Amino acid sequence: MTESRFTFPQWTNLALPAAIVIGMTAPLYMAIVVAYGFSPQATDVGYMPEQPIPFSHQMHAGELGLDCRYCHNTVEYTQHAAIPPTETCMNCHAQIHPQSDKIQPLFESYETGMPIEWVRVHDLPQYSYFNHSAHVTRGVSCVSCHGRVDTMEVVYQHEPLSMGWCLECHRDPDPHIRNPDLVTQLEWGLDMSAAERLENSALWRTHNDLQPSEDCSTCHR
Amino acid sequence: MTNLIKQIIDDLLKPFLADFKEMPLWIKWGAVVMTSIAFMILAFVFRARSEGVYNDKPRIHFIQNMDNQPKFVSQEANAMFNDGRGMRPKVEGTVARNEMTGDTHFFMGIVDEAWATTFPDQITVDRPLLDRGQGRFNIFCSPCHGAGGFGDGVIHHRAQRLVETGVNGTTWVAPKNLHEDMIAAQPVGQIFNTITNGIRTMAAHGSQIPVADRWAIVAYIEALQLSQNADASTVPNADSLPRVDEGSNK
């Protein structure tokens, strides 16, 4: 019993080749998973939270053609494009569809003064500074960052809103510049050829002397 | 050549297979499971990146990087207050900066306790103001009053359809035609007040539209009204313009 010595079984010969194969593929695999799986394209794009009221932008902004700024009226003056207060909804809904089950939370909010708890869809990291008014008044359309909200039954995040994505436009803003009066017309420019579109953009860029900054402190202040 | 292949099979593959055969079953199954999981993660990543895939679960940020900081940003919820608002409503009876209403002409459209008939000093009625007014009118007024101010906006049409079909208790009072004599005769201060505080079924829009923009809208409404009551004598150089022969059109 004492003289029986431990010997590695024969199959452990495979340990070395297996270690080599795993050692070579695992880092590559991890790199792929982190690069593709941790990016906002995977984690954030397509985020479509359920809202307390099934508000349809497709109906209000698309079919009825209400201007984005009727409700998000602070977008031209302030950093934050405000979610409208209950009061704004009541401008119309005091009379239209008042007995609809779907909008009862609206009336509840109006009577009690408690805010409707809308779920934020587009949420930038809090170490980055973004100003809506700086973009909208210079001719960057809502559609550039939010997609065709006027066709969305339920709003979802359309763009990654990552730093690389921001810089892409700050380095070459031309595809995203238009007449500042037309920023809320989301379908504008779709019937133009790419060349026409760029020509128009360049015109407005020169006209408004736009030189988007790439300094760190522009967004991280 | 065949010798070489035979040699490779004899020297490498056969011992490998012999070793593999000896390997305990749990290691083999473990390898299969691990490989499957690795591919499942890849498939999950691929799905998350695909177009047209939506997710209503809260977002996961693997690397937090101070994405969320212990501070309250605009319109964020704050459980500390009864109403849950992080942004605090104005305390009753206080006046915020730039909201000083002592200047009743500019802020209320009232001069000497009567509707102002002129624009306040802060407002210069010129082309840029009218352009601004047109833009603002199209955003805030045209949904009900229509782009021309005839009370035929898209909301009006929709509400009428809903009333006809009796959906969800919709009631509707047609928006005013801004070219009616009664409204055309109103002084600018009264129109300003109507925009600010609303009237009858029209809601107050004062909180939505800054003061100067409300005056711009008033100026544009005046221009709209003027356009409907214009005659040839108000058109400069009217004689030099081409005229339509009214008889030949029929």
Coordinates of C-alpha atoms in Angstrom, one line a residue:
Chain A
M1 CA 0.0 0.0 0.0
T2 CA 2.8 2.4 0.9
E3 CA 4.7 1.6 -2.3
S4 CA 1.9 2.5 -4.7
R5 CA 3.0 5.8 -6.2
F6 CA 0.8 8.3 -7.8
T7 CA 1.1 8.3 -11.6
F8 CA -0.7 10.7 -13.9
P9 CA -3.2 8.8 -16.0
Q10 CA -2.5 8.5 -19.7
W11 CA -5.2 11.0 -20.8
T12 CA -3.4 13.9 -19.0
N13 CA -1.1 13.9 -22.0
L14 CA -3.9 15.9 -23.6
A15 CA -3.6 18.7 -21.0
L16 CA -0.9 20.5 -22.8
P17 CA -2.4 20.6 -26.3
A18 CA -5.8 21.5 -24.7
A19 CA -4.2 24.4 -22.7
I20 CA -2.6 25.7 -25.9
V21 CA -5.9 25.7 -27.8
I22 CA -7.8 27.2 -25.0
G23 CA -5.1 29.8 -24.3
M24 CA -5.2 30.9 -27.9
T25 CA -8.9 31.1 -28.4
A26 CA -10.1 32.4 -25.0
P27 CA -8.5 35.9 -25.3
L28 CA -9.8 36.3 -28.8
Y29 CA -13.3 35.1 -27.6
M30 CA -13.3 37.5 -24.7
A31 CA -12.2 40.4 -26.9
I32 CA -15.1 39.7 -29.2
V33 CA -17.6 39.4 -26.4
V34 CA -16.4 42.6 -24.7
A35 CA -16.1 44.6 -27.9
Y36 CA -19.5 43.7 -29.4
G37 CA -21.4 42.7 -26.3
F38 CA -20.5 45.6 -23.9
S39 CA -21.0 48.3 -26.6
P40 CA -24.0 50.6 -26.4
Q41 CA -25.1 49.1 -29.8
A42 CA -25.8 45.9 -27.9
T43 CA -26.8 47.2 -24.4
D44 CA -28.7 50.4 -25.2
V45 CA -30.0 50.5 -28.8
G46 CA -33.5 49.1 -29.1
Y47 CA -34.3 50.0 -25.5
M48 CA -38.1 50.3 -25.5
P49 CA -39.5 50.6 -22.0
E50 CA -43.2 50.3 -21.2
Q51 CA -44.6 53.7 -20.4
P52 CA -47.4 54.4 -17.8
I53 CA -49.6 55.7 -20.7
P54 CA -49.3 54.0 -24.1
F55 CA -48.6 57.4 -25.8
S56 CA -48.1 57.0 -29.5
H57 CA -45.7 59.4 -31.2
Q58 CA -46.7 57.8 -34.4
M59 CA -50.2 59.2 -33.8
H60 CA -49.4 62.6 -32.4
A61 CA -46.3 63.6 -34.3
G62 CA -46.8 61.5 -37.4
E63 CA -50.4 61.3 -38.3
L64 CA -51.6 64.6 -36.6
G65 CA -48.3 66.3 -37.5
L66 CA -47.9 68.1 -34.2
D67 CA -44.6 69.9 -34.0
C68 CA -42.1 68.2 -31.6
R69 CA -41.9 71.6 -29.9
Y70 CA -45.6 71.8 -29.0
C71 CA -44.8 69.3 -26.2
H72 CA -41.0 69.4 -25.8
N73 CA -41.1 73.2 -25.8
T74 CA -37.9 73.7 -23.8
V75 CA -35.7 72.1 -26.4
E76 CA -34.7 75.4 -28.0
Y77 CA -33.9 77.3 -24.8
T78 CA -32.4 74.8 -22.5
Q79 CA -30.1 71.8 -22.1
H80 CA -33.0 69.5 -21.4
A81 CA -35.8 68.7 -23.8
A82 CA -38.5 68.5 -21.1
I83 CA -41.0 65.8 -20.9
P84 CA -44.2 67.8 -21.0
P85 CA -46.2 68.4 -17.8
T86 CA -49.6 66.8 -17.5
E87 CA -51.0 70.3 -18.2
T88 CA -49.8 70.1 -21.8
C89 CA -51.6 66.8 -22.4
M90 CA -54.7 68.3 -20.9
N91 CA -54.7 71.1 -23.5
C92 CA -56.4 68.7 -25.8
H93 CA -57.4 65.7 -23.7
A94 CA -59.7 67.6 -21.4
Q95 CA -62.0 67.3 -24.4
I96 CA -60.6 64.5 -26.5
H97 CA -60.9 60.9 -25.3
P98 CA -61.6 62.0 -21.7
Q99 CA -63.2 58.6 -20.9
S100 CA -60.5 56.4 -22.5
D101 CA -59.1 53.9 -20.1
K102 CA -55.6 54.4 -21.5
I103 CA -55.3 58.0 -20.4
Q104 CA -56.9 57.7 -16.9
P105 CA -53.4 58.0 -15.3
L106 CA -53.4 61.5 -16.9
F107 CA -56.5 62.6 -15.2
E108 CA -55.3 61.1 -11.9
S109 CA -52.2 63.1 -12.2
Y110 CA -54.1 66.2 -13.1
E111 CA -56.4 65.9 -10.1
T112 CA -53.8 64.9 -7.5
G113 CA -50.8 66.9 -8.8
M114 CA -48.6 63.8 -8.7
P115 CA -46.4 63.6 -11.8
I116 CA -46.8 60.8 -14.3
E117 CA -43.9 58.5 -14.0
W118 CA -42.6 58.4 -17.6
V119 CA -39.6 56.1 -18.1
R120 CA -36.6 57.8 -19.5
V121 CA -35.5 56.3 -22.9
H122 CA -32.5 58.3 -23.8
D123 CA -30.1 58.5 -20.9
L124 CA -26.6 59.8 -21.3
P125 CA -23.9 59.0 -18.7
Q126 CA -23.9 61.8 -16.1
Y127 CA -20.3 62.7 -16.7
S128 CA -21.2 64.0 -20.2
Y129 CA -22.7 67.4 -20.9
F130 CA -25.2 67.6 -23.7
N131 CA -27.2 70.7 -24.6
H132 CA -30.3 70.3 -26.8
S133 CA -30.6 74.0 -27.6
A134 CA -27.0 74.2 -28.8
H135 CA -27.8 71.5 -31.4
V136 CA -31.3 72.2 -32.4
T137 CA -30.8 75.9 -33.0
R138 CA -27.8 75.2 -35.2
G139 CA -29.7 72.9 -37.5
V140 CA -29.1 69.4 -36.1
S141 CA -32.5 67.7 -36.5
C142 CA -34.1 65.6 -33.8
V143 CA -34.0 62.7 -36.3
S144 CA -30.2 62.6 -36.2
C145 CA -30.1 61.3 -32.6
H146 CA -33.7 60.0 -32.0
G147 CA -34.5 58.4 -35.3
R148 CA -38.0 58.6 -36.9
V149 CA -39.9 59.2 -33.7
D150 CA -42.9 60.2 -35.9
T151 CA -43.2 56.6 -37.0
M152 CA -42.7 55.0 -33.6
E153 CA -45.8 53.6 -31.9
V154 CA -43.6 53.1 -28.8
V155 CA -40.4 55.2 -28.6
Y156 CA -37.1 53.3 -28.4
Q157 CA -33.5 54.3 -28.5
H158 CA -32.4 54.3 -32.2
E159 CA -28.8 55.4 -31.9
P160 CA -26.0 54.2 -29.6
L161 CA -25.4 57.7 -28.1
S162 CA -21.8 56.6 -27.4
M163 CA -18.8 58.9 -27.3
G164 CA -17.5 57.5 -30.6
W165 CA -20.9 58.1 -32.2
C166 CA -21.0 61.7 -31.0
L167 CA -17.5 62.4 -32.3
E168 CA -18.3 60.9 -35.7
C169 CA -20.7 63.8 -36.2
H170 CA -18.5 66.4 -34.5
R171 CA -15.7 65.5 -36.9
D172 CA -17.9 65.5 -40.0
P173 CA -21.2 67.2 -39.2
D174 CA -22.2 67.7 -42.9
P175 CA -24.6 64.8 -43.2
H176 CA -26.6 66.1 -40.2
I177 CA -26.9 69.9 -40.8
R178 CA -30.0 71.6 -42.2
N179 CA -32.0 74.8 -42.1
P180 CA -32.6 75.3 -38.4
D181 CA -36.2 76.1 -39.2
L182 CA -36.7 72.5 -40.5
V183 CA -35.2 70.6 -37.6
T184 CA -38.5 69.1 -36.4
Q185 CA -39.5 68.0 -39.9
L186 CA -38.2 64.5 -39.5
E187 CA -38.9 63.3 -43.0
W188 CA -37.2 66.3 -44.6
G189 CA -34.4 65.4 -47.0
L190 CA -35.4 61.8 -47.6
D191 CA -36.4 62.7 -51.2
M192 CA -33.0 64.3 -51.9
S193 CA -30.0 62.5 -53.3
A194 CA -27.0 62.1 -51.0
A195 CA -25.1 64.7 -53.1
E196 CA -28.0 67.2 -52.9
R197 CA -28.3 66.6 -49.2
L198 CA -24.6 67.2 -48.6
E199 CA -24.7 70.4 -50.7
N200 CA -27.5 71.7 -48.6
S201 CA -25.8 70.8 -45.4
A202 CA -22.6 72.5 -46.4
L203 CA -24.5 75.6 -47.3
W204 CA -26.1 75.9 -43.9
R205 CA -22.9 74.9 -42.2
T206 CA -21.1 77.8 -43.8
H207 CA -24.0 80.1 -43.3
N208 CA -24.1 79.5 -39.6
D209 CA -20.4 79.2 -39.3
L210 CA -20.5 75.8 -37.5
Q211 CA -17.3 74.4 -36.2
P212 CA -18.2 71.7 -33.8
S213 CA -15.6 71.3 -31.0
E214 CA -13.7 68.1 -30.3
D215 CA -12.2 69.3 -27.1
C216 CA -12.5 67.0 -24.1
S217 CA -13.9 69.8 -22.0
T218 CA -16.8 70.5 -24.4
C219 CA -18.7 67.5 -23.2
H220 CA -16.8 66.6 -20.0
R221 CA -16.9 69.7 -18.0
Chain B
M1 CA 3.6 10.5 -49.5
T2 CA 1.3 7.7 -48.2
N3 CA 4.1 6.7 -45.8
L4 CA 4.1 10.1 -44.4
I5 CA 0.4 10.2 -43.9
K6 CA 0.5 6.7 -42.3
Q7 CA 3.3 7.8 -40.1
I8 CA 1.3 10.9 -38.9
I9 CA -1.7 8.7 -38.2
D10 CA 0.4 6.2 -36.3
D11 CA 2.5 8.6 -34.3
L12 CA 0.1 11.4 -33.6
L13 CA -3.6 10.6 -34.2
K14 CA -3.6 7.1 -32.7
P15 CA -2.0 8.0 -29.4
F16 CA -4.3 11.1 -29.3
L17 CA -7.4 9.0 -29.7
A18 CA -6.0 6.4 -27.2
D19 CA -5.5 9.2 -24.7
F20 CA -8.9 10.7 -25.4
K21 CA -10.6 7.3 -24.9
E22 CA -9.1 7.2 -21.4
M23 CA -10.4 10.6 -20.5
P24 CA -13.1 10.6 -17.7
L25 CA -16.6 11.2 -19.1
W26 CA -17.3 14.3 -16.9
I27 CA -14.4 16.2 -18.5
K28 CA -15.8 15.4 -22.0
W29 CA -19.3 16.5 -21.1
G30 CA -17.9 19.6 -19.3
A31 CA -16.0 20.6 -22.4
V32 CA -19.2 20.2 -24.5
V33 CA -21.3 22.3 -22.1
M34 CA -18.7 25.0 -21.8
T35 CA -18.4 25.3 -25.6
S36 CA -22.1 25.4 -26.0
I37 CA -22.4 28.2 -23.4
A38 CA -19.6 30.1 -25.2
F39 CA -21.6 30.0 -28.5
M40 CA -24.9 30.8 -26.7
I41 CA -23.3 34.0 -25.4
L42 CA -22.1 34.9 -28.9
A43 CA -25.6 34.3 -30.2
F44 CA -27.1 36.5 -27.5
V45 CA -24.7 39.3 -28.4
F46 CA -25.5 39.0 -32.0
R47 CA -29.3 39.1 -31.2
A48 CA -28.8 42.2 -29.0
R49 CA -27.1 44.0 -31.8
S50 CA -29.6 43.1 -34.5
E51 CA -31.9 45.7 -36.0
G52 CA -35.6 45.4 -35.0
V53 CA -34.9 43.7 -31.6
Y54 CA -36.4 45.7 -28.8
N55 CA -36.0 45.3 -25.1
D56 CA -38.2 46.7 -22.3
K57 CA -35.9 45.6 -19.5
P58 CA -33.7 48.2 -17.8
R59 CA -30.4 48.6 -19.5
I60 CA -27.4 46.8 -18.1
H61 CA -24.1 48.7 -18.1
F62 CA -21.3 46.3 -17.5
I63 CA -18.8 49.0 -16.9
Q64 CA -20.5 51.7 -14.7
N65 CA -17.8 54.4 -15.0
M66 CA -19.9 56.8 -12.9
D67 CA -22.7 56.7 -15.5
N68 CA -25.1 57.4 -12.6
Q69 CA -24.0 59.8 -10.0
P70 CA -25.5 60.7 -6.6
K71 CA -27.1 63.8 -8.0
F72 CA -30.5 64.7 -9.4
V73 CA -30.8 65.8 -13.0
S74 CA -33.7 67.4 -14.7
Q75 CA -37.1 65.7 -14.1
E76 CA -35.5 62.9 -12.2
A77 CA -37.5 61.2 -9.4
N78 CA -36.6 61.9 -5.8
A79 CA -38.2 59.8 -3.2
M80 CA -37.4 62.3 -0.5
F81 CA -40.4 64.5 -1.4
N82 CA -44.0 63.5 -1.2
D83 CA -44.7 64.2 -4.8
G84 CA -41.7 62.3 -5.9
R85 CA -40.2 65.2 -7.9
G86 CA -36.5 66.0 -7.9
M87 CA -37.2 69.4 -9.4
R88 CA -39.2 71.5 -6.9
P89 CA -42.3 73.3 -8.0
K90 CA -42.3 77.1 -7.5
V91 CA -43.3 78.1 -3.9
E92 CA -46.6 79.8 -4.1
G93 CA -46.5 83.6 -4.0
T94 CA -42.9 83.8 -5.2
V95 CA -41.7 85.3 -8.4
A96 CA -38.8 83.8 -10.3
R97 CA -36.1 85.9 -12.0
N98 CA -37.3 87.3 -15.4
E99 CA -40.9 86.8 -14.3
M100 CA -41.4 90.1 -12.7
T101 CA -44.9 91.0 -13.6
G102 CA -44.8 94.6 -12.5
D103 CA -44.5 95.6 -16.1
T104 CA -48.2 94.8 -16.9
H105 CA -47.9 95.9 -20.5
F106 CA -45.2 93.3 -21.4
F107 CA -46.2 90.5 -19.1
M108 CA -50.0 90.8 -19.1
G109 CA -51.0 93.0 -22.0
I110 CA -52.7 95.5 -19.7
V111 CA -52.1 99.2 -19.7
D112 CA -54.0 101.4 -17.2
E113 CA -56.4 98.5 -16.4
A114 CA -57.5 98.1 -20.0
W115 CA -56.2 95.8 -22.8
A116 CA -53.1 97.3 -24.4
T117 CA -53.7 98.5 -27.9
T118 CA -50.0 98.8 -28.8
F119 CA -47.0 96.5 -28.5
P120 CA -44.8 96.9 -25.4
D121 CA -41.5 98.7 -25.7
Q122 CA -39.5 95.5 -25.5
I123 CA -41.1 94.3 -28.8
T124 CA -40.2 95.8 -32.1
V125 CA -42.6 94.8 -34.8
D126 CA -40.5 94.0 -37.8
R127 CA -40.0 91.2 -40.3
P128 CA -37.9 89.0 -38.0
L129 CA -40.6 89.3 -35.3
L130 CA -43.3 88.3 -37.8
D131 CA -41.2 85.4 -39.0
R132 CA -40.7 84.3 -35.5
G133 CA -44.4 84.7 -34.8
Q134 CA -45.3 82.6 -37.9
G135 CA -43.0 79.8 -36.7
R136 CA -44.5 79.9 -33.2
F137 CA -48.0 80.1 -34.5
N138 CA -47.5 77.1 -36.7
I139 CA -46.2 75.1 -33.7
F140 CA -48.6 76.2 -30.9
C141 CA -51.8 77.5 -32.6
S142 CA -52.2 75.9 -36.0
P143 CA -53.0 72.4 -34.6
C144 CA -56.5 73.8 -33.7
H145 CA -56.8 77.2 -35.4
G146 CA -55.2 76.0 -38.7
A147 CA -52.2 77.5 -40.5
G148 CA -54.4 80.3 -41.9
G149 CA -56.2 81.0 -38.6
F150 CA -59.6 79.9 -39.9
G151 CA -60.2 77.5 -37.1
D152 CA -59.7 74.4 -39.3
G153 CA -56.6 72.8 -37.8
V154 CA -55.9 69.1 -37.9
I155 CA -56.9 68.6 -34.3
H156 CA -60.3 70.2 -35.0
H157 CA -60.9 67.8 -37.8
R158 CA -59.9 64.8 -35.8
A159 CA -62.0 65.9 -32.8
Q160 CA -65.0 66.3 -35.1
R161 CA -64.6 62.8 -36.4
L162 CA -64.4 61.5 -32.8
V163 CA -67.5 63.4 -31.8
E164 CA -69.4 62.0 -34.8
T165 CA -68.5 58.4 -33.8
G166 CA -68.9 59.1 -30.1
V167 CA -65.6 57.7 -29.0
N168 CA -64.6 57.9 -25.3
G169 CA -66.8 60.8 -24.4
T170 CA -65.1 63.3 -26.7
T171 CA -66.7 66.7 -26.7
W172 CA -65.5 69.5 -28.9
V173 CA -66.1 73.2 -29.2
A174 CA -64.8 74.3 -32.6
P175 CA -61.8 76.6 -32.4
K176 CA -62.5 80.2 -33.2
N177 CA -61.9 81.5 -36.7
L178 CA -59.4 84.3 -36.0
H179 CA -60.8 86.4 -38.8
E180 CA -64.2 86.8 -37.2
D181 CA -65.0 90.4 -36.6
M182 CA -65.2 89.9 -32.9
I183 CA -61.6 88.7 -32.7
A184 CA -60.3 91.0 -35.4
A185 CA -61.5 93.9 -33.3
Q186 CA -59.7 92.7 -30.2
P187 CA -56.8 94.9 -29.0
V188 CA -53.4 93.2 -29.0
G189 CA -53.3 93.0 -25.3
Q190 CA -56.5 90.9 -25.2
I191 CA -55.1 88.4 -27.7
F192 CA -51.9 88.2 -25.7
N193 CA -54.0 87.5 -22.6
T194 CA -56.0 84.8 -24.4
I195 CA -52.8 83.0 -25.4
T196 CA -51.4 83.4 -21.9
N197 CA -54.4 82.4 -19.8
G198 CA -56.6 80.6 -22.3
I199 CA -60.3 81.3 -22.7
R200 CA -63.4 79.0 -22.6
T201 CA -62.2 75.6 -23.7
M202 CA -58.8 76.8 -25.0
A203 CA -56.2 76.0 -22.4
A204 CA -53.6 78.5 -21.1
H205 CA -50.4 78.4 -23.2
G206 CA -48.4 80.9 -21.0
S207 CA -46.2 78.2 -19.5
Q208 CA -45.4 76.7 -22.9
I209 CA -44.5 79.9 -24.8
P210 CA -42.1 82.5 -23.5
V211 CA -43.5 86.1 -23.2
A212 CA -41.6 87.6 -26.2
D213 CA -42.7 84.7 -28.4
R214 CA -46.3 85.3 -27.3
W215 CA -46.0 88.8 -28.5
A216 CA -44.5 87.6 -31.8
I217 CA -47.5 85.3 -32.2
V218 CA -49.8 88.3 -31.5
A219 CA -48.0 90.3 -34.2
Y220 CA -48.4 87.4 -36.7
I221 CA -52.1 87.0 -35.9
E222 CA -52.5 90.7 -36.6
A223 CA -50.7 90.2 -39.9
L224 CA -53.0 87.2 -40.7
Q225 CA -56.1 89.3 -40.0
L226 CA -54.8 92.1 -42.1
S227 CA -54.2 89.7 -45.0
Q228 CA -57.9 88.7 -45.0
N229 CA -59.2 92.3 -44.9
A230 CA -56.8 93.7 -47.5
D231 CA -58.1 95.6 -50.6
A232 CA -56.3 96.8 -53.6
S233 CA -55.6 100.2 -52.0
T234 CA -53.3 98.7 -49.4
V235 CA -51.1 97.0 -52.0
P236 CA -48.2 99.2 -53.0
N237 CA -48.0 99.8 -56.7
A238 CA -51.2 97.9 -57.2
D239 CA -51.7 99.3 -60.7
S240 CA -48.5 97.8 -62.0
L241 CA -49.4 94.2 -61.0
P242 CA -51.0 91.8 -63.5
R243 CA -54.7 91.4 -63.1
V244 CA -57.0 88.4 -63.5
D245 CA -59.9 89.1 -65.8
E246 CA -62.7 87.9 -63.7
G247 CA -65.0 87.2 -66.7
S248 CA -62.7 84.9 -68.6
N249 CA -62.3 82.4 -65.8
K250 CA -65.7 80.9 -66.1

